[in-house]
Amino acid sequence: MLNALRGGQSSVRFVTGFMTVVLHVLPTKDFSRNGCNKSAGDAHLVEYSVAALGPFQAQTCLIQRTYFNKCFRIKSGTSNEISRLYDPFLKKTQRRMTTCLCMPTQVLACPATDAAVINSLEVVIGGNEKLFQCRADDNPLVNIPTLGSLRGSQMVSASGRKFNAFRGIRYAQPPVGDLRFSDPIPAKPWAEILDATKEGPACLQVDLLTKVHVGQEDCLVLNVYSGKVGVSENPLPVMVWIHGGGFTTGSGGSETDFYGPGYILDRDVVLVTLNYRLGSFGFLSTEDKEAPGNYGLLDQSLALKWVRDHIHHFGGDTDSITIFGESAGGASVEYQVLSPRSKGLFHRAIAQSGSTRCPWAHQKSMGEYTRILAKDVNCPTTSSKELLRCLRTKDVKEILDSKLKMGLPVGLGLYPVAFVPRVDAEREFPFLPDTPERLVANKQFNQVPYIGGLTENEGGLFAASLATVDGVGMKEFKKDPVKNVLYALAMENQKGGLQIAQKVYDHYFSNVKTDADIISQYGELSSDVEFFKCVDDSVKALSQHNESPVFYYHYAHRGQTSLVKILDLPKDSDFGVSHADEILLMFPNFLLPRISNPNDLKVSQMLLDLWTSFAKDGIPQSEHVVDKWLPTTHGKVRYLQIEADNPKLVNDSMPFQSKLAFWNSLLTAGKEEL
């Protein structure tokens, strides 16, 4: 479109699903008195004529177009003098002193055509406060017979492949009012063409770093990215990403989180990302039938059902769906594997740095935390029905703030966790009818090929929370170090928990002399019990009882960047190959530039090869890995060492195995069930 305008045409007319738009380019020099900054790129004055509004009205704004990593970044300003009413048919122009209302916007992915520069501009037409999204005819349109039609946008992958993006698709009804703290209900069909060009909001949460409220309660949406549109004779494998964040933070978005599609869509797969309810909104429970909890996991399961039922309309293969996730997303993947509610909804699973057995991934004392929250917001606690009736009327801010007032330690990464998954045997059709240990031992789980694994220094991210320049984390830890260990173990309400925490503190911290020693040992503690032991236990148990292969990996690539670098840390801080570092090579995100380091590029390609080949046929392989990745089996542990220089299959126990003897003896002596 802009090419035609630059080629000498003074105007171009096109028809969208909503309106007819006539674009006019006028010389920039004619508009020296305006509020738009035109110093950083070639500027075009574009006049919009919208025929669908009745009286022909147009708004005129200066669009500044600049380039950023070969992608467009668009900014729009305001003008007090250049707006006009325009009748394109009568060739008459009326000048009117009004404000040109162009909403600021930004495109984070490369648009497929120049028209996308115009398409991404939102315009308030004629001052009537109705927001329109202008878009070109080449934007993809999908019709789902049982739901409705939706129009997406086009994006470009890291290597320049065009693909289709359908974002902000509602898969469940808004979980508000009486549906708060309730099982999700499938979304209703829609009549008009759904605008699927933007991501939906994140679910309600408190930002871990800023403590600012983020997101909305009406958040149950998913995003579909595919190189195809419509039912295909050769459908693509589907990969469904479940985000992490300790079941308290995060989203499936590329603009609100870390999960852009640009790297994975270099491969022939369909990628789906999703939101699910978090914190108390996703996991609060009264420990009875009134509120069994696990709503966030049920959200995930309903999203998977949506994918199974509808992904063929986006070129996806309904018989080849792989779920994958990291941290709490990895634990969520395993929960879906264990749940009878998700039987038949997927065919393969990848759990990165997370397990149902990790201390932060389950909670036995949910009822007590629910009552604490209810009291804090002045709700009755004598009856579950009355408690829920009251909580459903409360403003979301009150509920979010309450989590910060519950007397729990703060400033230590993901710890502690009050509202997370639990055994919900009270539910008529439980999501998790028994403990993960017993479900696996009794082979009561979905028998699918499985990949599980860890990074070399998982606890580095959490040790970094003690090392920030402001010193908040360290001060919090020093107030009561044993109590902090107690909460890190999720044993605050367990009989004998304090004695166990004291033994753990003595084991890890008895010889510390400096803050640097504390930080180092806290990283060791976090790695060992929060990730190494629980993931190792899960992989070994699944390999013993799963009729499908179980693959194990150890991620040891030290990349150019790390997630810990988003924290305000002293210069030259080094926390090794930390938690979540691998996802930076799997997903482009808004915080970091694209991968450019040769070793990072190699490992990124390796990860994407392994994961997408597994999604295709259950056999993980890459041209960058010479060894065949063999599964681990009962009595024979083997894992793939993922690194740039020498990726290889190791026929031995994990490097951290010797450190787990302490935990095996300690927790065997005092273990309680989930």
PDB file of N, CA and C in Angstrom, residues 70 136 248 299 316 356 441 550 564 659 666:
ATOM      1  N   LYS A  70      15.114  -4.302  11.409  1.00  0.00           N
ATOM      2  CA  LYS A  70      14.402  -4.627  10.175  1.00  0.00           C
ATOM      3  C   LYS A  70      12.904  -4.809  10.398  1.00  0.00           C
ATOM      4  N   ALA A 136      -5.688  -4.522   6.214  1.00  0.00           N
ATOM      5  CA  ALA A 136      -5.714  -4.786   4.781  1.00  0.00           C
ATOM      6  C   ALA A 136      -6.408  -6.103   4.483  1.00  0.00           C
ATOM      7  N   THR A 248       1.951 -17.900  40.075  1.00  0.00           N
ATOM      8  CA  THR A 248       1.528 -16.597  40.599  1.00  0.00           C
ATOM      9  C   THR A 248       1.710 -15.466  39.598  1.00  0.00           C
ATOM     10  N   ASP A 299      -8.194 -24.490  33.652  1.00  0.00           N
ATOM     11  CA  ASP A 299      -8.116 -23.558  32.517  1.00  0.00           C
ATOM     12  C   ASP A 299      -7.215 -24.139  31.432  1.00  0.00           C
ATOM     13  N   GLY A 316      -3.381 -27.176  11.849  1.00  0.00           N
ATOM     14  CA  GLY A 316      -2.749 -28.044  12.833  1.00  0.00           C
ATOM     15  C   GLY A 316      -3.283 -29.461  12.792  1.00  0.00           C
ATOM     16  N   THR A 356       5.679 -31.840  39.460  1.00  0.00           N
ATOM     17  CA  THR A 356       4.608 -31.815  40.456  1.00  0.00           C
ATOM     18  C   THR A 356       5.141 -32.071  41.857  1.00  0.00           C
ATOM     19  N   ALA A 441       2.954 -44.385  40.516  1.00  0.00           N
ATOM     20  CA  ALA A 441       3.248 -45.755  40.951  1.00  0.00           C
ATOM     21  C   ALA A 441       2.158 -46.727  40.522  1.00  0.00           C
ATOM     22  N   VAL A 550      10.847 -42.037  28.043  1.00  0.00           N
ATOM     23  CA  VAL A 550      11.076 -40.848  28.857  1.00  0.00           C
ATOM     24  C   VAL A 550      12.523 -40.402  28.637  1.00  0.00           C
ATOM     25  N   VAL A 564      18.720 -13.717  35.001  1.00  0.00           N
ATOM     26  CA  VAL A 564      19.096 -13.003  36.231  1.00  0.00           C
ATOM     27  C   VAL A 564      19.527 -11.575  35.935  1.00  0.00           C
ATOM     28  N   LYS A 659      24.736 -34.977  45.771  1.00  0.00           N
ATOM     29  CA  LYS A 659      24.215 -33.998  46.738  1.00  0.00           C
ATOM     30  C   LYS A 659      22.827 -34.371  47.250  1.00  0.00           C
ATOM     31  N   LEU A 666      16.878 -37.228  54.769  1.00  0.00           N
ATOM     32  CA  LEU A 666      16.116 -36.273  55.579  1.00  0.00           C
ATOM     33  C   LEU A 666      14.621 -36.383  55.319  1.00  0.00           C
TER      34      LEU A 666
END
